[in-house]
Short mmCIF file of C-alpha atoms and ligand atoms in Angstrom, two decimals:
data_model
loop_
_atom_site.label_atom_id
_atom_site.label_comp_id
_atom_site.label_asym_id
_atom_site.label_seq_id
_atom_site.Cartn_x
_atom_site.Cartn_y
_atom_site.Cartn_z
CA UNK A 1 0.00 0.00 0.00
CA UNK A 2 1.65 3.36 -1.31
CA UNK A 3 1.13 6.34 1.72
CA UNK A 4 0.72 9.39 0.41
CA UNK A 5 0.31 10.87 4.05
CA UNK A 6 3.18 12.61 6.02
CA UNK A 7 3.86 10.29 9.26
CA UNK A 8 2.83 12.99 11.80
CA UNK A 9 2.75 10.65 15.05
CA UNK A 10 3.81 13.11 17.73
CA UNK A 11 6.95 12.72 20.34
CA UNK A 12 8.04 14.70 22.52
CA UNK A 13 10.16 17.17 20.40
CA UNK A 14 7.19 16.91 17.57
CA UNK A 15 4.17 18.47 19.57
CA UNK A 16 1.22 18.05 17.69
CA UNK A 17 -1.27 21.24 17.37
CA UNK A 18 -4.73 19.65 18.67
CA UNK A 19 -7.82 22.05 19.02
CA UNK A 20 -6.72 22.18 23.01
CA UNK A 21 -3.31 23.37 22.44
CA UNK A 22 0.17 21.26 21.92
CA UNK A 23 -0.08 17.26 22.59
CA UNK A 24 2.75 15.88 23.44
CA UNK A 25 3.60 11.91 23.82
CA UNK A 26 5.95 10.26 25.94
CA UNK A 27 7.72 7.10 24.87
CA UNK A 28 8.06 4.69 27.60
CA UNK A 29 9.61 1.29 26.58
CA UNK A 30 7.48 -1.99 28.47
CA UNK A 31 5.42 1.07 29.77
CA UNK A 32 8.20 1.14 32.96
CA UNK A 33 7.79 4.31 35.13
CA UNK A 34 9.64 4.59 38.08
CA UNK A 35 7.40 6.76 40.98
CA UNK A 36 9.83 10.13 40.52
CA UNK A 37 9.35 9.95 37.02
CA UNK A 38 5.64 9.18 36.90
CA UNK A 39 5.97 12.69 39.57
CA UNK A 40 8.09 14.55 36.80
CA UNK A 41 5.09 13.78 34.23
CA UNK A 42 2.32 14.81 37.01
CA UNK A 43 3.86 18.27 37.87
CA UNK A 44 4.51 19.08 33.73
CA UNK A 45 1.09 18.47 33.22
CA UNK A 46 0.05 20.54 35.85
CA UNK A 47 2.61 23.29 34.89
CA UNK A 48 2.29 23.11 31.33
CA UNK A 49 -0.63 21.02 30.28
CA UNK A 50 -4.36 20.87 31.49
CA UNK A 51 -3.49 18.63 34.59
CA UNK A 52 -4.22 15.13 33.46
CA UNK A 53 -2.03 12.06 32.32
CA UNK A 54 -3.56 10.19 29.26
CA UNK A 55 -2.64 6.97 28.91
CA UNK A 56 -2.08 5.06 25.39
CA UNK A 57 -2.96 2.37 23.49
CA UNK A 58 0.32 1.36 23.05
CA UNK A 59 1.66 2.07 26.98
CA UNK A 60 2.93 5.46 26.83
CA UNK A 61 1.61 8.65 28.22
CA UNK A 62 0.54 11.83 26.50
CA UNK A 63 0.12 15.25 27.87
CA UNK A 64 -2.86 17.87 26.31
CA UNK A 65 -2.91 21.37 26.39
CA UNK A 66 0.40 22.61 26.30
CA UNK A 67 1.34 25.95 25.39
CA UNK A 68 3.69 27.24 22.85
CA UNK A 69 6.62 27.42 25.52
CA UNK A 70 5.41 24.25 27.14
CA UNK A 71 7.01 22.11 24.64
CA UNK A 72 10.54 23.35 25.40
CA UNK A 73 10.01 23.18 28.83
CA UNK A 74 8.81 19.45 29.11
CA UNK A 75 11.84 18.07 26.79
CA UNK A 76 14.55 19.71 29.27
CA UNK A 77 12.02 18.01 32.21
CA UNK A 78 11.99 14.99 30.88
CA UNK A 79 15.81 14.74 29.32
CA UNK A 80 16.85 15.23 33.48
CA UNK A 81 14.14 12.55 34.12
CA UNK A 82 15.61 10.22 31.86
CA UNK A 83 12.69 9.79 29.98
CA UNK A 84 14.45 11.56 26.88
CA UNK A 85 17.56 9.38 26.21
CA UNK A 86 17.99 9.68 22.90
CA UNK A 87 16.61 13.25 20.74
CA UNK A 88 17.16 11.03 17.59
CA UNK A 89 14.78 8.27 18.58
CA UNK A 90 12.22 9.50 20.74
CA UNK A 91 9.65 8.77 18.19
CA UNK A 92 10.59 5.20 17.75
CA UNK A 93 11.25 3.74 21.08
CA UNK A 94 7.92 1.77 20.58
CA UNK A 95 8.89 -1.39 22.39
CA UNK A 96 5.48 -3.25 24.56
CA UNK A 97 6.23 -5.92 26.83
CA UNK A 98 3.50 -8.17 28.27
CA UNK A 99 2.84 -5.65 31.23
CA UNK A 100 2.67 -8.79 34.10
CA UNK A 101 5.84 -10.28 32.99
CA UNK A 102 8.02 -12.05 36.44
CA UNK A 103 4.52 -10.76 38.29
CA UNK A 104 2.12 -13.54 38.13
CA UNK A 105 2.53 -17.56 37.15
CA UNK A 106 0.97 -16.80 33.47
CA UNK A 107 4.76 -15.66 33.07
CA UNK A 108 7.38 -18.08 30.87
CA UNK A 109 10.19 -15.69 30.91
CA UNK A 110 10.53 -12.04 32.07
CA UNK A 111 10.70 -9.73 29.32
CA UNK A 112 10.63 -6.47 31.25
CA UNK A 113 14.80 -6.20 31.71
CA UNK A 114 14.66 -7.37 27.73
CA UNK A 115 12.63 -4.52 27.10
CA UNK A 116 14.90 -1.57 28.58
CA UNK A 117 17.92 -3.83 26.13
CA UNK A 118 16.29 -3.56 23.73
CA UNK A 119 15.53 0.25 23.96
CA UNK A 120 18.94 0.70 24.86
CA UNK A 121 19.98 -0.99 21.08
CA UNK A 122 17.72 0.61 19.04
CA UNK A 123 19.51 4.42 20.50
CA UNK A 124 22.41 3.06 19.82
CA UNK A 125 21.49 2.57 15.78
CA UNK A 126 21.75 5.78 14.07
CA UNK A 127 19.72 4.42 11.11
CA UNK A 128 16.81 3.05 12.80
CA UNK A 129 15.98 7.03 14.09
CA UNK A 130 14.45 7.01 10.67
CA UNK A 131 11.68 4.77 11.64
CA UNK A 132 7.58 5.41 11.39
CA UNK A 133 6.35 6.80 14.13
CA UNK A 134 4.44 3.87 14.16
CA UNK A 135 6.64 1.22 13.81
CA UNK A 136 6.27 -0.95 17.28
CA UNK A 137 8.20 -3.82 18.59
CA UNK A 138 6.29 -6.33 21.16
CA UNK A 139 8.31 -8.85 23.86
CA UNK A 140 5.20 -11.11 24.85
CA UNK A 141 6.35 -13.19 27.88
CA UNK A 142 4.51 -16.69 26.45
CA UNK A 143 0.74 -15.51 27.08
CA UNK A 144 -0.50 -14.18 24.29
CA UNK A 145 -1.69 -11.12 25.55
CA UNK A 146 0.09 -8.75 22.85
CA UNK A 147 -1.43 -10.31 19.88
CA UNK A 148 -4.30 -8.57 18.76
CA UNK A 149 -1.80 -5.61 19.05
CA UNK A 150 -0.26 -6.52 15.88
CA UNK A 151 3.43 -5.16 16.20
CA UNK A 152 5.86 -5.27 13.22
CA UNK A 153 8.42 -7.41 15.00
CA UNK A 154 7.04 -9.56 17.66
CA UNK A 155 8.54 -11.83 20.38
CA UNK A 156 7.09 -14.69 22.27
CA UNK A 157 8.21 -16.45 24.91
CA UNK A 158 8.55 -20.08 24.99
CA UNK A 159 10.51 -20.95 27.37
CA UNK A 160 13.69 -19.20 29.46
CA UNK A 161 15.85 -20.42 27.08
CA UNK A 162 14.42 -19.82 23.62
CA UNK A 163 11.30 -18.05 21.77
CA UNK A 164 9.64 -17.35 18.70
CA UNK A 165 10.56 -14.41 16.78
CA UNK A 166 7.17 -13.50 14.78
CA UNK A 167 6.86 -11.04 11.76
CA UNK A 168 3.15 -10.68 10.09
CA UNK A 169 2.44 -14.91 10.12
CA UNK A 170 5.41 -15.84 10.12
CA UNK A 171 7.45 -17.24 12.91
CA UNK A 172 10.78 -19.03 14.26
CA UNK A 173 12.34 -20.23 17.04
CA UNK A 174 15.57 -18.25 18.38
CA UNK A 175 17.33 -18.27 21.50
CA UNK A 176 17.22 -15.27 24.18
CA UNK A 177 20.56 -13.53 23.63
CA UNK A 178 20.30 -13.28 19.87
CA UNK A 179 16.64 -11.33 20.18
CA UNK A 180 17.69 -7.91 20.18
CA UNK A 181 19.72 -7.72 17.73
CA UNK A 182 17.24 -10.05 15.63
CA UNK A 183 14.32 -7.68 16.14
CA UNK A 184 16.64 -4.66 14.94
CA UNK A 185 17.70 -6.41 12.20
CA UNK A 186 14.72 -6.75 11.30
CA UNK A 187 13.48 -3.09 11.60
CA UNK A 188 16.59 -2.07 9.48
CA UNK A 189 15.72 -4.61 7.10
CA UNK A 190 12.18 -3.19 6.70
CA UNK A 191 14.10 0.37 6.36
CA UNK A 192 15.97 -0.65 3.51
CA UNK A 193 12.92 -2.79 1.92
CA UNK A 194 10.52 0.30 2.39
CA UNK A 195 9.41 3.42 0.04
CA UNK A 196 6.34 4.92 2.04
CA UNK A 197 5.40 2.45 3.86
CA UNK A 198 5.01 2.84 7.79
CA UNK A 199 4.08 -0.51 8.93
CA UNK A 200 5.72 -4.56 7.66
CA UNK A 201 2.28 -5.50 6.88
CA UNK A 202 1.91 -2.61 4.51
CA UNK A 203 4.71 -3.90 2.36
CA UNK A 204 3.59 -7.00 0.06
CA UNK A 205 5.56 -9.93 0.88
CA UNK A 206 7.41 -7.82 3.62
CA UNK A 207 7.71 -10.80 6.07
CA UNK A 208 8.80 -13.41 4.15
CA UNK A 209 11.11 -10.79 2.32
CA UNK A 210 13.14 -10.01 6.21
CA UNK A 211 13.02 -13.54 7.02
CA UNK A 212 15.30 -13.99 4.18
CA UNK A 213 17.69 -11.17 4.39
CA UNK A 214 18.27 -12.24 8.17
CA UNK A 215 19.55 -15.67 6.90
CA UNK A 216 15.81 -17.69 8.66
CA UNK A 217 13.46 -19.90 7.74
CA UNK A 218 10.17 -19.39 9.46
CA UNK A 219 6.99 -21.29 8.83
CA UNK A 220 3.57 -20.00 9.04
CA UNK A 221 1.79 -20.32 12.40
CA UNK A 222 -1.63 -19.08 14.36
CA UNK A 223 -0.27 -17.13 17.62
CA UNK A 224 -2.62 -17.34 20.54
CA UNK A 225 -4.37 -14.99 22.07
CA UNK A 226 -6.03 -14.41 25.72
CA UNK A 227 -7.17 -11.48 26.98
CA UNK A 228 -5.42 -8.57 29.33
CA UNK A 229 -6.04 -8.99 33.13
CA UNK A 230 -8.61 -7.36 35.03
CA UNK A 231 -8.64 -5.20 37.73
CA UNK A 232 -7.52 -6.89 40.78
CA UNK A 233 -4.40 -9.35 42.17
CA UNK A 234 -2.43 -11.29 39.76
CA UNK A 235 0.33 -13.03 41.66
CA UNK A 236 2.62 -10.51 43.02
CA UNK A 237 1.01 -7.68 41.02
CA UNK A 238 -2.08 -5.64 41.13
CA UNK A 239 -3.80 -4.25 38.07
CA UNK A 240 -5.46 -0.91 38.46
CA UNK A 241 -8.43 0.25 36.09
CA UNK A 242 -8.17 4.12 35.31
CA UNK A 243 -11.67 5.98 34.24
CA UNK A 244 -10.91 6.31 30.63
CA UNK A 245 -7.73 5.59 30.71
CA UNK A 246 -7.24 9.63 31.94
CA UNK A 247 -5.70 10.36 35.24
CA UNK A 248 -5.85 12.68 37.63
CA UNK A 249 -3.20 15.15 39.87
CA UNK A 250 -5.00 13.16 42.76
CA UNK A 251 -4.33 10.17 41.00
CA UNK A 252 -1.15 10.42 39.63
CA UNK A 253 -0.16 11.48 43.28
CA UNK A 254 -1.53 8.72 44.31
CA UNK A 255 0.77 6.38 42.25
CA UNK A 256 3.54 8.05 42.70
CA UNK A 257 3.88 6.51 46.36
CA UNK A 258 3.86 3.38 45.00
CA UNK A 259 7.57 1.92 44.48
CA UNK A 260 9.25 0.29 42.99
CA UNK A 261 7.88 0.66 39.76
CA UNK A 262 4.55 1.51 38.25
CA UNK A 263 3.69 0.07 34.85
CA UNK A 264 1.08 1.09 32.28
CA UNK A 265 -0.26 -1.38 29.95
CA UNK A 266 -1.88 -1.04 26.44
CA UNK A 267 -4.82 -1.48 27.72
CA UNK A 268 -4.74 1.85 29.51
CA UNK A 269 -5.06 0.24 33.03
CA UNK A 270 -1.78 0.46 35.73
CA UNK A 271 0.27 -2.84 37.18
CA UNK A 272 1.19 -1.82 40.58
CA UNK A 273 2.87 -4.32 43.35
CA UNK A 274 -0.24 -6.19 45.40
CA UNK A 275 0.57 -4.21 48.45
CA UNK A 276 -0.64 -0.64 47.48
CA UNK A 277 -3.08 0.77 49.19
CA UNK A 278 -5.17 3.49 48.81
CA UNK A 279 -5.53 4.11 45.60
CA UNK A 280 -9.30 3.01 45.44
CA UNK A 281 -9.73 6.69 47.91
CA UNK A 282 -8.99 8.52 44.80
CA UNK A 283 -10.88 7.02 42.01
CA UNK A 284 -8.78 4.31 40.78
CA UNK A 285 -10.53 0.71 40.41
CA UNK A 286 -8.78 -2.36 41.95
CA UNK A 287 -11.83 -4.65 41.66
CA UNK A 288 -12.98 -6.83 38.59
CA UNK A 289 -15.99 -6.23 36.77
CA UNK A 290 -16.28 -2.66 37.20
CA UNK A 291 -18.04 -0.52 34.79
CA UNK A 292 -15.12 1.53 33.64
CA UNK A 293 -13.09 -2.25 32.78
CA UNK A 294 -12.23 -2.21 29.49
CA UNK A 295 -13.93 1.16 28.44
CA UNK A 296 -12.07 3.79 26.48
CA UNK A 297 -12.75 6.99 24.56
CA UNK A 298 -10.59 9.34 22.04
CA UNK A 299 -9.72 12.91 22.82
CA UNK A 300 -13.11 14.18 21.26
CA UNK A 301 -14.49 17.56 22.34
CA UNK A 302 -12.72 19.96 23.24
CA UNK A 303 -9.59 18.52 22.53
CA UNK A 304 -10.18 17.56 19.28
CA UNK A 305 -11.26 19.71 16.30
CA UNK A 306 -12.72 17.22 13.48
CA UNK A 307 -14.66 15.71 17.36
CA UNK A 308 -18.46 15.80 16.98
CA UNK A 309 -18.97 15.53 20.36
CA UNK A 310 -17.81 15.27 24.27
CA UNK A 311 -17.31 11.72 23.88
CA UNK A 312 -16.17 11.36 27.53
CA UNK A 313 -18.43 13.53 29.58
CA UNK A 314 -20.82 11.08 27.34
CA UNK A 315 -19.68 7.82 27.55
CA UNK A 316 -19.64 9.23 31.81
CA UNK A 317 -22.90 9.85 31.73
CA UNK A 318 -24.50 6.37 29.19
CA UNK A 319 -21.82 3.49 30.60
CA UNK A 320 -24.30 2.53 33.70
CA UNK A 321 -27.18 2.16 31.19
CA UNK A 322 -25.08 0.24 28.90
CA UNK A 323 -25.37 -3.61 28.31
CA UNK A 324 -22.17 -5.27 28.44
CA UNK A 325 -21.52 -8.45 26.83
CA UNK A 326 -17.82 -9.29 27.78
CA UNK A 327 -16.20 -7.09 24.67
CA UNK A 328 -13.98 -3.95 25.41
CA UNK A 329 -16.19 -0.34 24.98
CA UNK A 330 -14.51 1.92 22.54
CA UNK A 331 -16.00 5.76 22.53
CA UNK A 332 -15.24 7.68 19.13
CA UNK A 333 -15.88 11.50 18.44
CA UNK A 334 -15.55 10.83 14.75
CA UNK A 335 -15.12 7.97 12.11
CA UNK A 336 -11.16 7.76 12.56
CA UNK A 337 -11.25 5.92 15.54
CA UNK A 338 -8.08 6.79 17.22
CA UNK A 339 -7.08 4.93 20.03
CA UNK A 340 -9.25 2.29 19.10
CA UNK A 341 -7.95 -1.19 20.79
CA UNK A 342 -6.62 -4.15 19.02
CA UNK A 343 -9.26 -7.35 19.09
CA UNK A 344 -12.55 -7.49 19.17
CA UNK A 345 -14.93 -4.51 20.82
CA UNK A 346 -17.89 -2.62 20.86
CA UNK A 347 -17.70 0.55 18.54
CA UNK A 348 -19.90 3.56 19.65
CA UNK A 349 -19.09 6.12 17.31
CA UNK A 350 -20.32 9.69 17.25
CA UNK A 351 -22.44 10.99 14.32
CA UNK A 352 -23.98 14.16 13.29
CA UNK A 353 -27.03 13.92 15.09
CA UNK A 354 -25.96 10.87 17.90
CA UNK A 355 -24.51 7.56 18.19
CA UNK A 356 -23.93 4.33 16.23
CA UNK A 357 -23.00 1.14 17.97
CA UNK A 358 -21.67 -1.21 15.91
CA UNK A 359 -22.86 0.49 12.94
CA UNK A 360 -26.83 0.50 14.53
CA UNK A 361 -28.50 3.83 15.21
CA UNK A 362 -29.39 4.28 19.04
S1 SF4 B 1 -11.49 9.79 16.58
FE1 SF4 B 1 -11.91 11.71 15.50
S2 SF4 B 1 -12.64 13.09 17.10
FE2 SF4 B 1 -11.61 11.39 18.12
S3 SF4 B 1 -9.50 12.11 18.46
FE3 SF4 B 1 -9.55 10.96 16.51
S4 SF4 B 1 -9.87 12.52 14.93
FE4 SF4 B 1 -10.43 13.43 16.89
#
């Protein structure tokens, strides 16, 4: 598929000019935050942004409202906060890792320390700073739970020695140390392969085309797929729903007395250690089978100009008369869908005079 578009997926250094002022998003490799960093974040988007801490479909954190100095401002922040390690790559450090990894017994191998290598690599690479913004690299730890996120260059765990390295359908097996550099590979091998393309599966034959240059043979194979944890305790870990995938200063305050690490999946939910506390006093779920579980929403009004509507202060006020049927909510202001989440869900999008979901009038 030929783009024609200009990849305009903002970073950090590329703020991009919503109807709300500048948006800014943070890279943040396996979604790792440590609590002074998460606090860095908090008191820039009180300081320069409209207060709140959007999380991401794919892990990372984005910051609304920011004024024309703001920008400026939040890269010095967040170079001091290590959050800004390299200016060449800040728009490609898309790495996911299975957000319970070495937390819970679903675990095969822990791919969170992979994850920070990995990062690490791809800085060190001058070429690969010339990825899409929306290139994105995945280190499953063996449960599936990345899947329907369809990244470019995608690793599952099988076992602590060895895993499968997985491009489009395509997979084989490789052994731990040789996955970095096999996933980068990769990447540079889709650089060189590429005209316009942003994504592997845009580029016919792209799979089978890597496979080839990195001297592999993969066969075709089905990956599995299970669904991301609810709210609640998984092994050592507990997994925190966040209204909309939006939080707070209260919130964000709140997390940031949680150590050692806080972790933000895909999903737009928190993985905290299982002995916080608290964090249900300001808003945050840490029970299954709430109603804001698997619920999210774009930008939409204000923030948004092509938005036909306040999708959240909607979706706030229709969720509790909502049937639910097991499938993720997704709230849209307008037909593009952003932020929509990978796998199945239910689509309420916003037209000129209401909703559709799942294409029905209501
Ligand atoms: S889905 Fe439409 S309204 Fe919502 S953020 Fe994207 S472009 Fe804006």
């Amino acid at each position: 598929m030929a783009r024609t578009e200009v990849d305009r997926c903002p970073g950090v250094l590329s703020v991009h000019q919503a109807a709300d002022g500048g948006l800014a998003r943070v890279r943040l490799p396996g979604g790792r935050l440590t609590p002074a960093q998460l606090d860095v974040l908090r008191l820039a988007a009180a300081e320069l942004g409209d207060g709140r801490l959007e999380l991401t479909s794919r892990a990372n954190v984005q910051l609304r409202g920011l004024a024309a100095d703001g920008p400026r401002e939040l890269s010095d922040r967040l170079f001091t906060a290590g959050l800004l390690p390299s200016i060449a790559h800040e728009r490609v450090r898309n790495i996911l890792a299975s957000p319970l990894s070495g937390l819970d017994e679903e675990s095969r191998y822990d791919v969170l320390p992979l994850a920070a290598a990995l990062d690490q690599a791809l800085c060190a690479r001058p070429a690969l700073a010339e990825l899409p913004g929306r290139f994105l690299f995945a280190l499953d730890d063996g449960r599936g739970d990345l899947t329907d996120l369809h990244a470019d260059v995608h690793v599952r765990a099988l076992d602590e020695h060895s895993a499968l390295l997985c491009i489009g359908a395509y997979a084989t097996q490789v052994d731990w140390p040789s996955v970095p550099d096999l996933m980068l590979d990769a990447a540079q091998s889709f650089l060189a392969l590429r005209d316009q393309e942003w994504r592997i599966a845009e580029l016919a034959g792209g799979a089978e085309q890597i496979f080839r240059q990195l001297g592999l043979q993969p066969s075709e194979t089905a990956a599995p797929t299970t669904v991301s944890a609810t709210a609640g305790v998984h092994g050592s870990a507990l997994v925190v729903t966040v209204p909309l995938g939006s939080l707070t200063q209260e919130q964000a305050a709140a997390l940031t007395q949680v150590a050692p690490e806080i972790r933000i999946t895909p999903w737009r939910s928190v993985v905290v250690p299982a002995t916080a506390r608290g964090l249900q006093d300001v808003g945050l779920i840490t029970t299954p089978n709430s109603l804001w579980e698997g619920v999210t929403a774009c930008a939409g009004r204000p923030g948004c100009a092509k938005a036909l509507a306040d999708v959240r202060a909607d979706a706030t006020r229709l969720m509790p008369e909502m049937e639910r049927d097991g499938r993720r909510v997704h709230w849209s202001a307008c037909e593009r869908r952003c932020g929509k989440p990978g796998g199945l869900f239910v689509d309420v999008v916003s037209v000129a005079d209401g909703y559709l979901v799942d294409g029905e009038r209501v």
